Structure formats: C-alpha cells, structure tokens
Coordinates of C-alpha atoms in Angstrom, one line a residue:
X1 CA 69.9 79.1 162.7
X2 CA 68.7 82.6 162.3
X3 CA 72.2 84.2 164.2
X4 CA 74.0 82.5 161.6
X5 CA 72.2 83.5 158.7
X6 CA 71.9 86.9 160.3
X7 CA 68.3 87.2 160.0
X8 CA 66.1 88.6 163.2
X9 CA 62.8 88.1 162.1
X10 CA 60.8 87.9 159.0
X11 CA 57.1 88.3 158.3
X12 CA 54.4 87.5 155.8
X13 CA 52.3 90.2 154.6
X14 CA 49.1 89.9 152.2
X15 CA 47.6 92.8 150.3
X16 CA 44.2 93.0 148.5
X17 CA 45.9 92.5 145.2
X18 CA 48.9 91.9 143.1
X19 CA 49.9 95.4 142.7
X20 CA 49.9 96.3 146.3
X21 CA 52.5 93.5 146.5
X22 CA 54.2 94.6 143.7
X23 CA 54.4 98.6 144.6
X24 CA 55.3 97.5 148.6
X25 CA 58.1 94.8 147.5
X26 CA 59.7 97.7 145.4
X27 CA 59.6 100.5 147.8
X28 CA 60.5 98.4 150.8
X29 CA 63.2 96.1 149.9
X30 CA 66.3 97.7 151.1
X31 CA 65.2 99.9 153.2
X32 CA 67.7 100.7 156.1
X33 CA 65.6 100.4 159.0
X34 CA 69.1 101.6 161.3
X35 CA 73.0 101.6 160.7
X36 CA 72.5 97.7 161.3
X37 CA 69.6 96.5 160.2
X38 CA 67.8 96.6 156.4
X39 CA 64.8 95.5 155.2
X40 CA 64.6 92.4 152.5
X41 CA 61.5 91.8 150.5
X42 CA 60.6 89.2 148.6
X43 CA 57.2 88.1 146.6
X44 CA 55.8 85.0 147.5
X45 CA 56.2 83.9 143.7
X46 CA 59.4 84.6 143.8
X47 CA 60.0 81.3 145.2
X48 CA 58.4 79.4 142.5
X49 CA 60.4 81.5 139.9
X50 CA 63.8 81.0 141.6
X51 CA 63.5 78.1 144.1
X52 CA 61.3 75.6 141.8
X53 CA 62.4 71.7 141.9
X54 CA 65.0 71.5 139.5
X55 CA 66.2 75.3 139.1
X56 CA 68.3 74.8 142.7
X57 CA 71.2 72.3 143.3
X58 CA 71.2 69.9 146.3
X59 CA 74.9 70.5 146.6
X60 CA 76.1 74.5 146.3
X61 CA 79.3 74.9 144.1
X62 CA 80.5 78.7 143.5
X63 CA 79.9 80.5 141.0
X64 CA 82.4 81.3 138.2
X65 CA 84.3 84.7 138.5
X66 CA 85.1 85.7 134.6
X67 CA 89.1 86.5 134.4
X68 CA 89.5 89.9 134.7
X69 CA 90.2 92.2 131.7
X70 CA 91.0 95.1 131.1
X71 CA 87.9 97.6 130.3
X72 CA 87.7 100.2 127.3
X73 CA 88.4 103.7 127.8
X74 CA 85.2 105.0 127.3
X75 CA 86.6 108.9 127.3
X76 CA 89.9 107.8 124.9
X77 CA 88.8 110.9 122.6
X78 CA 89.8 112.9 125.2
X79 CA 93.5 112.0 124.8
X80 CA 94.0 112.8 121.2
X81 CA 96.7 114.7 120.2
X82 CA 95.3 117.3 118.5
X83 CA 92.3 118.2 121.1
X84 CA 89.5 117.3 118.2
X85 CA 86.2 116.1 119.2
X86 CA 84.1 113.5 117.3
X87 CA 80.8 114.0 116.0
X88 CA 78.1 111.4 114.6
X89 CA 75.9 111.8 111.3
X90 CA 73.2 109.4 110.3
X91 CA 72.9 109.3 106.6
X92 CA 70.9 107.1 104.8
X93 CA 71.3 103.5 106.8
X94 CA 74.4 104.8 107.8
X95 CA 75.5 106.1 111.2
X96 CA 79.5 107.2 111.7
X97 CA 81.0 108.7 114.2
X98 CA 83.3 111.5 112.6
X99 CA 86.9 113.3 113.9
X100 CA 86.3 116.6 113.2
X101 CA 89.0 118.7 112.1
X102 CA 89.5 122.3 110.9
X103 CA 91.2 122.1 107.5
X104 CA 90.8 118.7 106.6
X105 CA 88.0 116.3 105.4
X106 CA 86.5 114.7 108.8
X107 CA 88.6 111.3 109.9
X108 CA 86.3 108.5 110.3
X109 CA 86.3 106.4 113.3
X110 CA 83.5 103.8 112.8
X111 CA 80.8 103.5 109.7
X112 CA 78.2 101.0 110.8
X113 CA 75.3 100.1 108.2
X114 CA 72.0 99.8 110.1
X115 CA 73.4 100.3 113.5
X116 CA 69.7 102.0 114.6
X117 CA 66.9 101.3 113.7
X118 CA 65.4 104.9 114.9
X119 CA 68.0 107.5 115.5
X120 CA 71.5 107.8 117.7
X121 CA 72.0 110.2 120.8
X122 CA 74.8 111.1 122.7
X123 CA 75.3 111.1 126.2
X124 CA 75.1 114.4 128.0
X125 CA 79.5 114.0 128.7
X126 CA 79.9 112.1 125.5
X127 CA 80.5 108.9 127.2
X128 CA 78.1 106.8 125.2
X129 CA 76.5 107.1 122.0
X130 CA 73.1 105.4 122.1
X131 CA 71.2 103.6 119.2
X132 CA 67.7 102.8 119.6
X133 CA 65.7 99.7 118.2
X134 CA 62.7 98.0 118.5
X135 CA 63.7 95.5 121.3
X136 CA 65.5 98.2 123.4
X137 CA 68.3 100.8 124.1
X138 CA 72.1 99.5 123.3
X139 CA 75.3 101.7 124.4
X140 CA 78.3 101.9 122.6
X141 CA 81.4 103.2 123.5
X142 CA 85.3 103.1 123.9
X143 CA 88.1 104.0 120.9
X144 CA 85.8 101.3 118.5
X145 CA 82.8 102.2 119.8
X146 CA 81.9 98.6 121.1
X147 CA 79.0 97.4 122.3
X148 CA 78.7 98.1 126.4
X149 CA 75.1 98.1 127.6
X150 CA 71.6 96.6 126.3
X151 CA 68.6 98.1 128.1
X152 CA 65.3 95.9 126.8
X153 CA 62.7 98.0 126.9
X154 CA 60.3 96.6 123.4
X155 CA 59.6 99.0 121.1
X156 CA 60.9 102.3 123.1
X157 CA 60.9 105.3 120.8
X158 CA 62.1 108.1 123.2
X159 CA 65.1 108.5 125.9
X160 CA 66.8 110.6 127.8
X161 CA 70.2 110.5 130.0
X162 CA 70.4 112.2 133.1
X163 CA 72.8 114.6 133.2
X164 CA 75.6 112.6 135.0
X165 CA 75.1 109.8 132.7
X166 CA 74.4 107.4 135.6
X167 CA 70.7 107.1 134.8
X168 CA 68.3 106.4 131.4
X169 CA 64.7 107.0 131.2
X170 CA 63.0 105.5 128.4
X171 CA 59.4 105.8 126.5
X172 CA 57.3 103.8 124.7
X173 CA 53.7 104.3 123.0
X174 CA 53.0 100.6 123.6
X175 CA 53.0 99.2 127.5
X176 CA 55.4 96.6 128.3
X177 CA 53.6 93.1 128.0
X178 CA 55.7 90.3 130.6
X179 CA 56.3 86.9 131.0
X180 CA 54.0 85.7 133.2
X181 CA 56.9 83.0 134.1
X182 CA 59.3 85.6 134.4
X183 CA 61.7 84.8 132.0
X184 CA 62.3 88.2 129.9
X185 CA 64.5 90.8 131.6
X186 CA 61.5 93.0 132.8
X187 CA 60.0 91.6 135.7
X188 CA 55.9 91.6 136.7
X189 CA 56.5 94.8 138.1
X190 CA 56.7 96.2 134.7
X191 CA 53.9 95.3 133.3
X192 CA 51.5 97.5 131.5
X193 CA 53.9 100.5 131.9
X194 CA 55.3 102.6 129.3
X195 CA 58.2 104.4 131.3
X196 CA 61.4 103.0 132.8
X197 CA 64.0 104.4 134.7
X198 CA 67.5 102.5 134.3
X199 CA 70.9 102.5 135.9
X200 CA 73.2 103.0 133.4
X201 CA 76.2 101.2 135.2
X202 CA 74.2 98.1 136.1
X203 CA 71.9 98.1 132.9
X204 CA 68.8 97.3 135.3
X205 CA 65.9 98.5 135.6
X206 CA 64.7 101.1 139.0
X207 CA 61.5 101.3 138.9
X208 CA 58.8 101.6 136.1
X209 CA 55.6 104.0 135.2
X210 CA 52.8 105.0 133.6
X211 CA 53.0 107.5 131.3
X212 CA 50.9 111.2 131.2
X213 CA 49.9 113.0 128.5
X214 CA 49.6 117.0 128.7
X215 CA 46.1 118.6 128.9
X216 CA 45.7 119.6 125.3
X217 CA 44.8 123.9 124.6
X218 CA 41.3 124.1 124.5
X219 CA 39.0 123.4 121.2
X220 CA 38.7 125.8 118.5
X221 CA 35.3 126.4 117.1
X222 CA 35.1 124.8 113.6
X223 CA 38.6 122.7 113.6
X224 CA 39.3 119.6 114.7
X225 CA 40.3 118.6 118.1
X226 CA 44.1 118.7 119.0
X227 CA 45.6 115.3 120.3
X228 CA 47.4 115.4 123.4
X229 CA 50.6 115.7 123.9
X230 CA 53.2 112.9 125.3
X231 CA 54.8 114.6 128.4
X232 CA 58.5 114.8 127.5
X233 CA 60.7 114.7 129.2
X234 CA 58.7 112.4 131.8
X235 CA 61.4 112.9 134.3
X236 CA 63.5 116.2 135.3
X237 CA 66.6 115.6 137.2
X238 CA 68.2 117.6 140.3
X239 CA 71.8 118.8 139.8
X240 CA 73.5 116.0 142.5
X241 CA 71.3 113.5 140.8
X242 CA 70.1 112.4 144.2
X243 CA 66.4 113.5 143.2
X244 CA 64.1 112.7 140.1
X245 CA 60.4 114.4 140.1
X246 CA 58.1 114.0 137.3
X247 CA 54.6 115.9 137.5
X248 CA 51.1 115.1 137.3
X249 CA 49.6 117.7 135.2
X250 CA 47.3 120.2 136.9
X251 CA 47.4 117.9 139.9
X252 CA 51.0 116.9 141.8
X253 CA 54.6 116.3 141.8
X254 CA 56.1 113.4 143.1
X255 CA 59.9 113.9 143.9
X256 CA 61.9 110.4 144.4
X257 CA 65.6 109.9 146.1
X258 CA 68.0 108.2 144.0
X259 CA 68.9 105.0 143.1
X260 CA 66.6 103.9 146.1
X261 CA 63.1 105.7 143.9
X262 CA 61.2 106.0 146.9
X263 CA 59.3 109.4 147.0
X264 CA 61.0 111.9 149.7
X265 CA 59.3 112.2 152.7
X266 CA 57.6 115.2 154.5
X267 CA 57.8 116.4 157.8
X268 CA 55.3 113.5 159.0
X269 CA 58.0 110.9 157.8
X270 CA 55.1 110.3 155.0
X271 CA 56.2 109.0 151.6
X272 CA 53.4 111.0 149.4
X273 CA 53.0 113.1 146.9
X274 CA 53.3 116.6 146.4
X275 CA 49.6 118.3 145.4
X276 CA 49.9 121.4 143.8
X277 CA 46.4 122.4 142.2
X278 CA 46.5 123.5 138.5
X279 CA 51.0 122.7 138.6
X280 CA 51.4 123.3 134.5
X281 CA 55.2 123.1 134.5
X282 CA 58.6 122.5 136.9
X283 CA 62.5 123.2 136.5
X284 CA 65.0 122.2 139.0
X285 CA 68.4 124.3 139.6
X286 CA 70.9 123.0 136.6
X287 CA 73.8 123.7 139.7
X288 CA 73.3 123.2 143.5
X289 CA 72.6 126.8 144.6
X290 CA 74.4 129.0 147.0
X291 CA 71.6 130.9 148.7
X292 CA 72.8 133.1 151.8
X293 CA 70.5 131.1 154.3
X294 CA 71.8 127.6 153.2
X295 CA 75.2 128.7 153.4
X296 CA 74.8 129.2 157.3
X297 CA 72.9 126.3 158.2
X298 CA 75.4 124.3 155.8
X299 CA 72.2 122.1 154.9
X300 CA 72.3 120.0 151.9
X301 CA 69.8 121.3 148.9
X302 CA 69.0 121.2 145.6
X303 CA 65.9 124.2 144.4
X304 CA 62.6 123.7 141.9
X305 CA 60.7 126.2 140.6
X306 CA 57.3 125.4 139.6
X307 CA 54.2 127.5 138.6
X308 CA 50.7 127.6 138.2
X309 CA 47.9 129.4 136.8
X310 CA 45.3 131.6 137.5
X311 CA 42.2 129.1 139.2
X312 CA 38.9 131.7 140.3
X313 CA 39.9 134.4 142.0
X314 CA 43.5 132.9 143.0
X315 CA 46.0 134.4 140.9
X316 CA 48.6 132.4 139.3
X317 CA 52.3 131.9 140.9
X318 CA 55.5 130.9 140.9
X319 CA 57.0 128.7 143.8
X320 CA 60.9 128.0 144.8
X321 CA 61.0 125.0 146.8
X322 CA 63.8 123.3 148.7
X323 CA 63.9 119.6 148.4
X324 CA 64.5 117.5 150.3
X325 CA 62.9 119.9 152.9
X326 CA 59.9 120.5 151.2
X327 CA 60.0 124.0 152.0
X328 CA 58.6 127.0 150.1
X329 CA 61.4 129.4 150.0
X330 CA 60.2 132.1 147.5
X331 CA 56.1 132.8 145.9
X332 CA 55.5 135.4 143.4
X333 CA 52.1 135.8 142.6
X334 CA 51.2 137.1 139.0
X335 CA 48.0 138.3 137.4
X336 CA 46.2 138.0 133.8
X337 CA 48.6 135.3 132.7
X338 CA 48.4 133.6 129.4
X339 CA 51.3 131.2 129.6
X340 CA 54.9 131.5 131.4
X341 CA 58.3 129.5 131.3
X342 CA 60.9 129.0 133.9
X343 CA 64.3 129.7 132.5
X344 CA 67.2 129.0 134.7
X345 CA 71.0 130.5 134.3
X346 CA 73.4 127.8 134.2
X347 CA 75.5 128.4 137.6
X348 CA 72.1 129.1 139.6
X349 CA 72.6 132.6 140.1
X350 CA 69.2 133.9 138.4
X351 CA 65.7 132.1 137.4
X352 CA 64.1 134.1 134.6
X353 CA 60.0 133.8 134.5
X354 CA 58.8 134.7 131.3
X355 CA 55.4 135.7 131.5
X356 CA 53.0 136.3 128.3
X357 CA 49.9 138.6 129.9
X358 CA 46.6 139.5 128.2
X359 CA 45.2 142.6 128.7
X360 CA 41.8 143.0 131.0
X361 CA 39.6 142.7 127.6
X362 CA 41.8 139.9 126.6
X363 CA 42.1 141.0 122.7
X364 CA 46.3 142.4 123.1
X365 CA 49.2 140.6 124.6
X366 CA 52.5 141.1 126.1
X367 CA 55.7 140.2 127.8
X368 CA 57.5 141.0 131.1
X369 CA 60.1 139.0 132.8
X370 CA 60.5 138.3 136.4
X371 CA 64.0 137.3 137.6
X372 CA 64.7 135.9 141.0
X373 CA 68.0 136.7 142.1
X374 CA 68.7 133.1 143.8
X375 CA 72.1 134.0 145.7
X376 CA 70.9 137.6 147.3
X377 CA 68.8 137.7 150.9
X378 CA 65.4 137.1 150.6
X379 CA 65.8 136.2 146.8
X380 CA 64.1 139.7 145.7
X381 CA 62.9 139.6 142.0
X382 CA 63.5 142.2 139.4
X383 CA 61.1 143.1 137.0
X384 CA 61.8 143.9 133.3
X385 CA 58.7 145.4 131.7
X386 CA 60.2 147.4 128.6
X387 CA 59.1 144.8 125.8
X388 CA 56.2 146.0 123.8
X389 CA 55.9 142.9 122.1
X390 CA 55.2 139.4 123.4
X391 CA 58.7 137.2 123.5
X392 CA 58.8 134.0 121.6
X393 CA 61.9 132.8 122.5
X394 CA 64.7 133.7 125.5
X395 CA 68.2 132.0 126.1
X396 CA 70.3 133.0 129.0
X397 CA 74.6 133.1 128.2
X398 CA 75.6 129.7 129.4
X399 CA 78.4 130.4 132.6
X400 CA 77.4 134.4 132.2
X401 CA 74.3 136.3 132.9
X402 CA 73.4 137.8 129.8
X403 CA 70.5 136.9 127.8
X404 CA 68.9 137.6 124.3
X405 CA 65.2 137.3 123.3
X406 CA 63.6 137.3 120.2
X407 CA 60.0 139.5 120.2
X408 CA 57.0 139.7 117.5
X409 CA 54.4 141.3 116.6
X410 CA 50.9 139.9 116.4
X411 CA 50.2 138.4 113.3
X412 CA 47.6 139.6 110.8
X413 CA 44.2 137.4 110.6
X414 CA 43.9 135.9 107.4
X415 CA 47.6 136.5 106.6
X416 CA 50.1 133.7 105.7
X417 CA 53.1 135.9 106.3
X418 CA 54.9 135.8 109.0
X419 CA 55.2 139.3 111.4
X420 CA 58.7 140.4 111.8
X421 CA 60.5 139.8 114.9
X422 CA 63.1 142.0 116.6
X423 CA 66.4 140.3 118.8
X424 CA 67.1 142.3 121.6
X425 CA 70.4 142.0 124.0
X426 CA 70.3 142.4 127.6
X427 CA 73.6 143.0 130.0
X428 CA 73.3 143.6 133.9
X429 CA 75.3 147.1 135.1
X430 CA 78.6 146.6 136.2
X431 CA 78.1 146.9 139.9
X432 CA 81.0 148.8 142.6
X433 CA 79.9 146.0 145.0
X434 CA 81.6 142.5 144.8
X435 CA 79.2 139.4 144.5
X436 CA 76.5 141.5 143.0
X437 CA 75.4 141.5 139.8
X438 CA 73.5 145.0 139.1
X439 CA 70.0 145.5 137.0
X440 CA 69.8 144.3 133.7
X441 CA 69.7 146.4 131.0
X442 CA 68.9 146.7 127.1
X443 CA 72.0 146.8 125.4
X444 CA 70.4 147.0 121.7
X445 CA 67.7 145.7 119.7
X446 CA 67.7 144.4 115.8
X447 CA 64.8 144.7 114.3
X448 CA 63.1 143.7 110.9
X449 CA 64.4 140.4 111.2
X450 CA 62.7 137.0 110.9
X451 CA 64.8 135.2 113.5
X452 CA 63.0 132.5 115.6
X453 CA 65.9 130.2 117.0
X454 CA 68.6 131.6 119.8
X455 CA 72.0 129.6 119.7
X456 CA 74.7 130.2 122.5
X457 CA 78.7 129.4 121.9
X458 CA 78.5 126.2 125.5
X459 CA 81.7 129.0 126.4
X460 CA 79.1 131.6 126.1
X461 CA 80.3 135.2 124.5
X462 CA 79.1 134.3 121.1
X463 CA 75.3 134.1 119.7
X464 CA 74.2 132.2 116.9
X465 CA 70.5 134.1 116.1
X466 CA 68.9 132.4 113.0
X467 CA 65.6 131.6 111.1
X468 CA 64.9 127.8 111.7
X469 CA 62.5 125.5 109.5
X470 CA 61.1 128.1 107.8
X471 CA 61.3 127.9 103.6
X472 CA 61.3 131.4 103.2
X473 CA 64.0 132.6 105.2
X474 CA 67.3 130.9 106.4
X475 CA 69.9 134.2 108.0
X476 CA 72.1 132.8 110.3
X477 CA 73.5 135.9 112.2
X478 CA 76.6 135.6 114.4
X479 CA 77.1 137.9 117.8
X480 CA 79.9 138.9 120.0
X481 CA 79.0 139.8 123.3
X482 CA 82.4 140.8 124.3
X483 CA 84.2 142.6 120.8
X484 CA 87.2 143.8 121.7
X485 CA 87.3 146.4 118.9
X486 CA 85.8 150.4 119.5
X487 CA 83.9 150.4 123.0
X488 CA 81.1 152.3 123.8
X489 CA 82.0 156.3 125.4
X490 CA 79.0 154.8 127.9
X491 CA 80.4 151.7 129.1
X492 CA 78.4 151.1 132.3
X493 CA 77.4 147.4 131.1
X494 CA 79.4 144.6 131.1
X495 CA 79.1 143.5 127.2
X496 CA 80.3 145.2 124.1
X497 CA 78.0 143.7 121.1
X498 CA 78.9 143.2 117.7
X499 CA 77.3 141.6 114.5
X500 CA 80.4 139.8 113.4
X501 CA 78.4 138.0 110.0
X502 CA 75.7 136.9 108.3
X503 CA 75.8 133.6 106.5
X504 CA 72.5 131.6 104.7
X505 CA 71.7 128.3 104.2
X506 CA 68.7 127.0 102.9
X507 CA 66.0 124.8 104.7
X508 CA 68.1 125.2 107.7
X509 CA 66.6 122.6 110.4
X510 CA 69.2 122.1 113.4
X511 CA 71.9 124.0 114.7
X512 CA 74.4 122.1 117.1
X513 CA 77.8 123.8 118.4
X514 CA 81.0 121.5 119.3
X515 CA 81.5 121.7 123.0
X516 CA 84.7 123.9 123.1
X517 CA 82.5 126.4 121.2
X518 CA 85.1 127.0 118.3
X519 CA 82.8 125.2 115.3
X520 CA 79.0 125.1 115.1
X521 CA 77.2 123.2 112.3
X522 CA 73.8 123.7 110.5
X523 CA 72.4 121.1 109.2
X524 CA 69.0 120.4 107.0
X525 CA 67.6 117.1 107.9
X526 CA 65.0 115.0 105.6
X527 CA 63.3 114.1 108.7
X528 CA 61.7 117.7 109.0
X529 CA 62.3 119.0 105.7
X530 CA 61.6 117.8 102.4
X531 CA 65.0 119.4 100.8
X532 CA 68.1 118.3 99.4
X533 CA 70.1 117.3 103.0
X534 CA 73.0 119.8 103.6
X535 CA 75.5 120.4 106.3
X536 CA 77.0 123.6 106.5
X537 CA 80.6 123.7 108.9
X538 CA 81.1 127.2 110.7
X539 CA 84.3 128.4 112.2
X540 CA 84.4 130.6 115.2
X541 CA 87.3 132.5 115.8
X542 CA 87.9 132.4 119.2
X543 CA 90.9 135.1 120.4

C-alpha cells in the first residue's frame, strides 16, 4: 500500500503544547529531506477539521476545473499610446485613479465611492493598487481596475509590498482572534498574532508574528512618558527576495529563506537566530552587490548592514554581513555616538553611515559620514568630517552617486523658531582610473534656508529641496545636478549644479515624483494639515 501511495514511513510526534505543534508543523512541512524525498506534516486535528464523518465522500469524483479565461492585463497602462502614467487621489469618499497628462485636465479611468475604508497604496511596479478595510487587504488591478486578490487579515491598518510585488506584510493593533473550528481563512496558527506575511500570487498566508515595539528615548524630567513606537516596517526585504529579516530590538535578527519562512541556517546546520547585543537598526543591499571577492568565488549573496551602539566600554559599530553565509565581511567601530542611519545607494556601489556624535562633555553635537565603498578590495571606508553642523536629513542620487544633505544649527532653549538649515551638494572626483569612483567632494552649500525635506527626480539629475509641514515656510527649490549651461573653469567633479527655480505652496505636506521623472506633485493633505487641500502639478523639463 505504502509503494503505491508513495509514502516510506510516517511518524507521530507529541510536544508539550499546542504551539510547539503549531511552530514545528509550519517549519517542517515541506521540507526537502533529498532530491527525492520531502517531508509532509500534518496536525493531528487536522483530521477532525478535514476528514470528519460527513465532510468526505465514500465514492471520490474529480473536482471541477473552471473553463479557462483569459486573465487581465495587469500592466495594460504600459501600452498607451501616448507613454502617460496613471496616478490615484483620494478625496473626500472618493478614490480615482487619474491619466495624467501634460496640457490637458487628468483622464479618468475609474471613480469609486468608498472603495477604502483607510487609505490606497500602490504597488512598488504599479501592478496593483491596494485598498484597505477593516476585514482585510483587497487588490485591484487590470485596464478597470477589478477586483484580483482579498487578503483577510481583521482590522489591519498598515502594509507593505515587497519590492517585487510577490509578497505583502500586513499589521494590525489588534491580534488575530480564530475559529477554533477552523472555518475563517486564518488557521490556529494565527492566532493571537498581529503580523502576517502573504503571497501575493496565491493570496495565502506564510507564516504569522508577533509584533515589536521600539524601545522608546529615555524619560524627560517633568513631561510625560513617550509611548512606544510600532516597529515599521516589521520586515526588510533582500534584493532577490529570497530573504526577509525582521529585528528584535536591542537583542537579534532573525533572517528567513523565502517562500519556505524557515530561518537560514548557520554553519552548525542550526535554524536560530541571530544575537546581536544592543542591534538598534538594519538595511539590506536595494541591488545584489558585486564585491571583488564574490565575483571570484561566483557565490550567491545578498549584504546587510546593521549597527549598534555604544554598551560599557565597547564602542558602537557598524557590521556588513553576507547572508546566507552569515559571515562578517566589513566592522567599523565608532565612538561617542548619539544616533546613526544606514543609507544605501541604489546600485549597491556605496553604504553611507550617518553618524550624529556628542562631544566628551556631551553639551555640542555633530556630524561625520562614513562611506563603505562596497565594490573596492577590502571595502575601505571614506570619511567626510567637514560638516560643522549636525545633518538632519541625507538622500543619495537614485542610479548616480551624488548626494545632498540638509544641516542645522542647534536650536535656541526657550525659542519657538526654528534654526536655519543650510543644503549642501556633494560630487565624487572624476577619477583617470575606470571602475573607480574618486573622493567625494563639496560641490556648494545654500545657506539661510529653512529646507527639511530632500526629493530626487527616480532618473536622478534633478533635486526637489523643500520645507515640508511646516506653517511658516513652504519654498520648494528645484536643482540640476548636471546644467548644461556655463561650466565651472575647475571642473574636476563630475556635477555642474544649478538652482533652476523656486516655487511656494502653502501647507505643503507630500511630495511624490511620476516615475519617468518628468512631473512631480505637491500636495497638502487634511490628514496632516488642517488647511484648505491643494495639489500643485510641476513640470520638469527634461532635455
């Protein structure tokens, strides 16, 4: 009997409790035990849920196969004569999804009255548009945007694609409450969690979680204690999508293999977590990197950079790892930091470290950077320790490697102004040698301004610098990184800046470019600002 149902030998196995069961029934089923053989597992309740008197005919009869038809084009937009893209705006209870065009009042393609009951979001390739509500996640999609997925997860308020689309995580304040007979679409497993991890293609569920809050800043003397914060996003994703790795702050990270969510092993063959003491924050490479020593051994990786702070007399550090190695590839150890954020350029090529550091006595700050140079030997790091000021905000040219930051001073005690902030440009030397990209240097610096938000063109070569959510102030200041007009006598870097214009608008809240880079729209939403709501439609000339 068992050579015909293929099946060489099965097992029972009893654990202390129900979630023991649970955990090993969805880490183990499927697993490939060799090229021939795979593990099945099954919970012993599983036969009362599917094999129960009455749920099973004596006599099989096959199941019915659904004519085929032919599916929506879920990319038609790409097609359209006159290369537009679409856009959506929810107004009122109103959500449409827009053609934009350059000259002509937008086109509408859809206007749906309550079609979310929270807010709509775009996938990261613009295959879906996603509406959330309180019994779960729907996709929409094709040349009528209809209806293509439904992902039930009660009451989610937050999600987030993956980058390739093929995966959704979703969030929600209140755990998931089950069936005990197991008749919603969650099963037991999901039970008292608050995260889940969908495949977008299938519209099931992967594997479920608990969510972590961050560690909130430390109490201030005389005010109220600060809630913490929900860790978002839960989940960062490698480039391939083969990994997902979500942190536990101050204590691990736990990397998982894709679509199989089983934690990667380590050189034991042991399916654990990472510990890191003190971990505060993690990036993966947005591209799989081309380091020197990876290109010889031709072995398959994806790089995260992760850091933490000082703890006794250890300093605080940054850490490249390889995964799925495990391996440590790069350290940098830094001392009397405040704070510090991993920035990553798009293709890979550098990882920016901005570091905020106090002085010994702790009363004056300020702000170096440390780059890693990912595709040179040894990844050596160059240092840029010219800013006077301490950096609030830092955007690396998307496909380029430039960068702007935006520094200010510290503000006055007792003082409800604002300091001023200055932008400052940064351009690497054009180098003799090919494949290397030489030091970066200051190209200029604007100062006087009151400019907190940093905006790149997705082509790169243009800057949108503005003031964001602030009543007072609302300049919008365009950049050309590349002006083909008068060039410098000195023209050793590779940029040539220009302030093309300066535009306002009011109560200014969100800034969102089109992804060919030729319009960008500002926008003033009643969500975060109690003004008048306003969109304002820039064109970019793009030569």
């Amino acid at each position: 009997m068992f050579q015909s149902l293929m099946i060489d030998r099965f097992a029972f196995v009893e654990y202390a409790s129900p979630e023991q069961a649970i955990a090993a029934t969805k880490q183990l089923h499927g697993h490939q035990l060799d090229k021939r053989h795979q593990l099945s597992v099954n919970k012993l309740t599983d036969i009362d849920r599917f094999g129960r008197e009455g749920r099973i005919d004596d006599e099989y009869s096959p199941p019915y196969i659904e004519p085929f038809t032919d599916k929506e084009h879920l990319r038609s937009w790409l097609g359209d004569p006159s290369a537009r893209d679409q856009f959506a705006m929810f107004r009122g209870d109103n959500v449409g999804v827009f053609w934009n065009s350059k000259k002509e009042e937008p086109e509408p393609v859809v206007d749906r009255k309550h079609w979310t009951q929270l807010f709509v979001t775009w996938s990261p390739l613009g295959t879906f548009l996603a509406s959330v509500h309180q019994q779960g996640v729907q996709l929409w999609g094709g040349p009528q945007f209809s209806k293509q997925k439904q992902l039930p997860h009660p009451f989610v308020s937050l999600v987030q694609f993956s980058p390739q689309e093929n995966y959704m995580v979703t969030w929600s304040n209140q755990p998931i409450s089950v069936d005990p007979e197991g008749k919603g679409p969650l099963g037991l497993e999901e039970d008292g969690k608050h995260i889940v991890i969908w495949d977008v293609t299938t519209g099931k569920p992967l594997r479920s979680f608990p969510a972590y809050d961050l560690a909130p800043p430390a109490p201030v003397e005389g005010q109220a204690p600060v809630k913490p914060k929900v860790q978002w996003p839960a989940f960062k994703w490698s480039a391939d999508e083969k990994y997902v790795a979500r942190m536990k702050p101050g204590e691990s990270l736990s990397i998982y293999e894709l679509p199989s969510m089983r934690i990667i092993p380590d050189a034991n063959k042991e399916r654990k977590s990472i510990k890191i003491d003190g971990i505060v924050d993690f990036e993966w490479a947005p591209l799989t990197p081309e380091r020197e020593s990876i290109k010889q051994d031709k072995r398959p990786e994806q790089l995260l950079a992760y850091w933490t702070p000082e703890m006794g007399s250890k300093p605080a550090s940054v850490a490249l790892m390889s995964v799925p190695s495990r391996e440590i590839v790069r350290t940098r150890n830094l001392f009397n930091v405040t704070d510090a954020k991993l920035h990553w350029q798009s293709d890979a090529k550098f990882m920016c470290v901005k570091v905020d550091r106090h002085s010994k006595s702790k009363k004056s700050m300020a702000t170096n950077l440390e780059i890693f140079r990912i595709r040179e030997k040894g990844v050596p790091v160059e240092v840029v320790d010219s800013l006077k000021d301490t950096v609030i905000n830092f955007s690396w040219e998307p496909k380029g490697d430039r960068f702007v930051l935006i520094t200010a001073g510290e503000a006055v005690q007792g003082s409800n102004v604002l300091p001023k902030t200055a932008v400052s440009f940064f351009a690497p030397e054009k180098s003799k040698t090919a494949g290397v990209t030489g030091a970066f240097k200051h190209i200029k610096t604007f100062d006087k301004k009151n400019s907190n938000g940093i905006y790149w063109s997705p082509k790169g070569r243009f800057v949108l610098v503005g003031t964001i959510s602030v009543q007072q102030h609302c300049d919008l200041d365009f950049y050309d990184m590349d002006y083909e007009g008068d060039k410098p006598e000195d023209d050793k870097l590779s940029a040539n800046l220009m302030l093309m214009n300066t535009e306002e608008h009011y109560g200014v809240t969100d800034v969102e470019w089109d992804p060919t880079g030729r319009y960008v729209v500002t926008s003033a939403s009643m969500w975060t600002h109690q003004v008048s709501s306003a969109l304002l439609l820039l064109v970019v000339r793009v030569c």
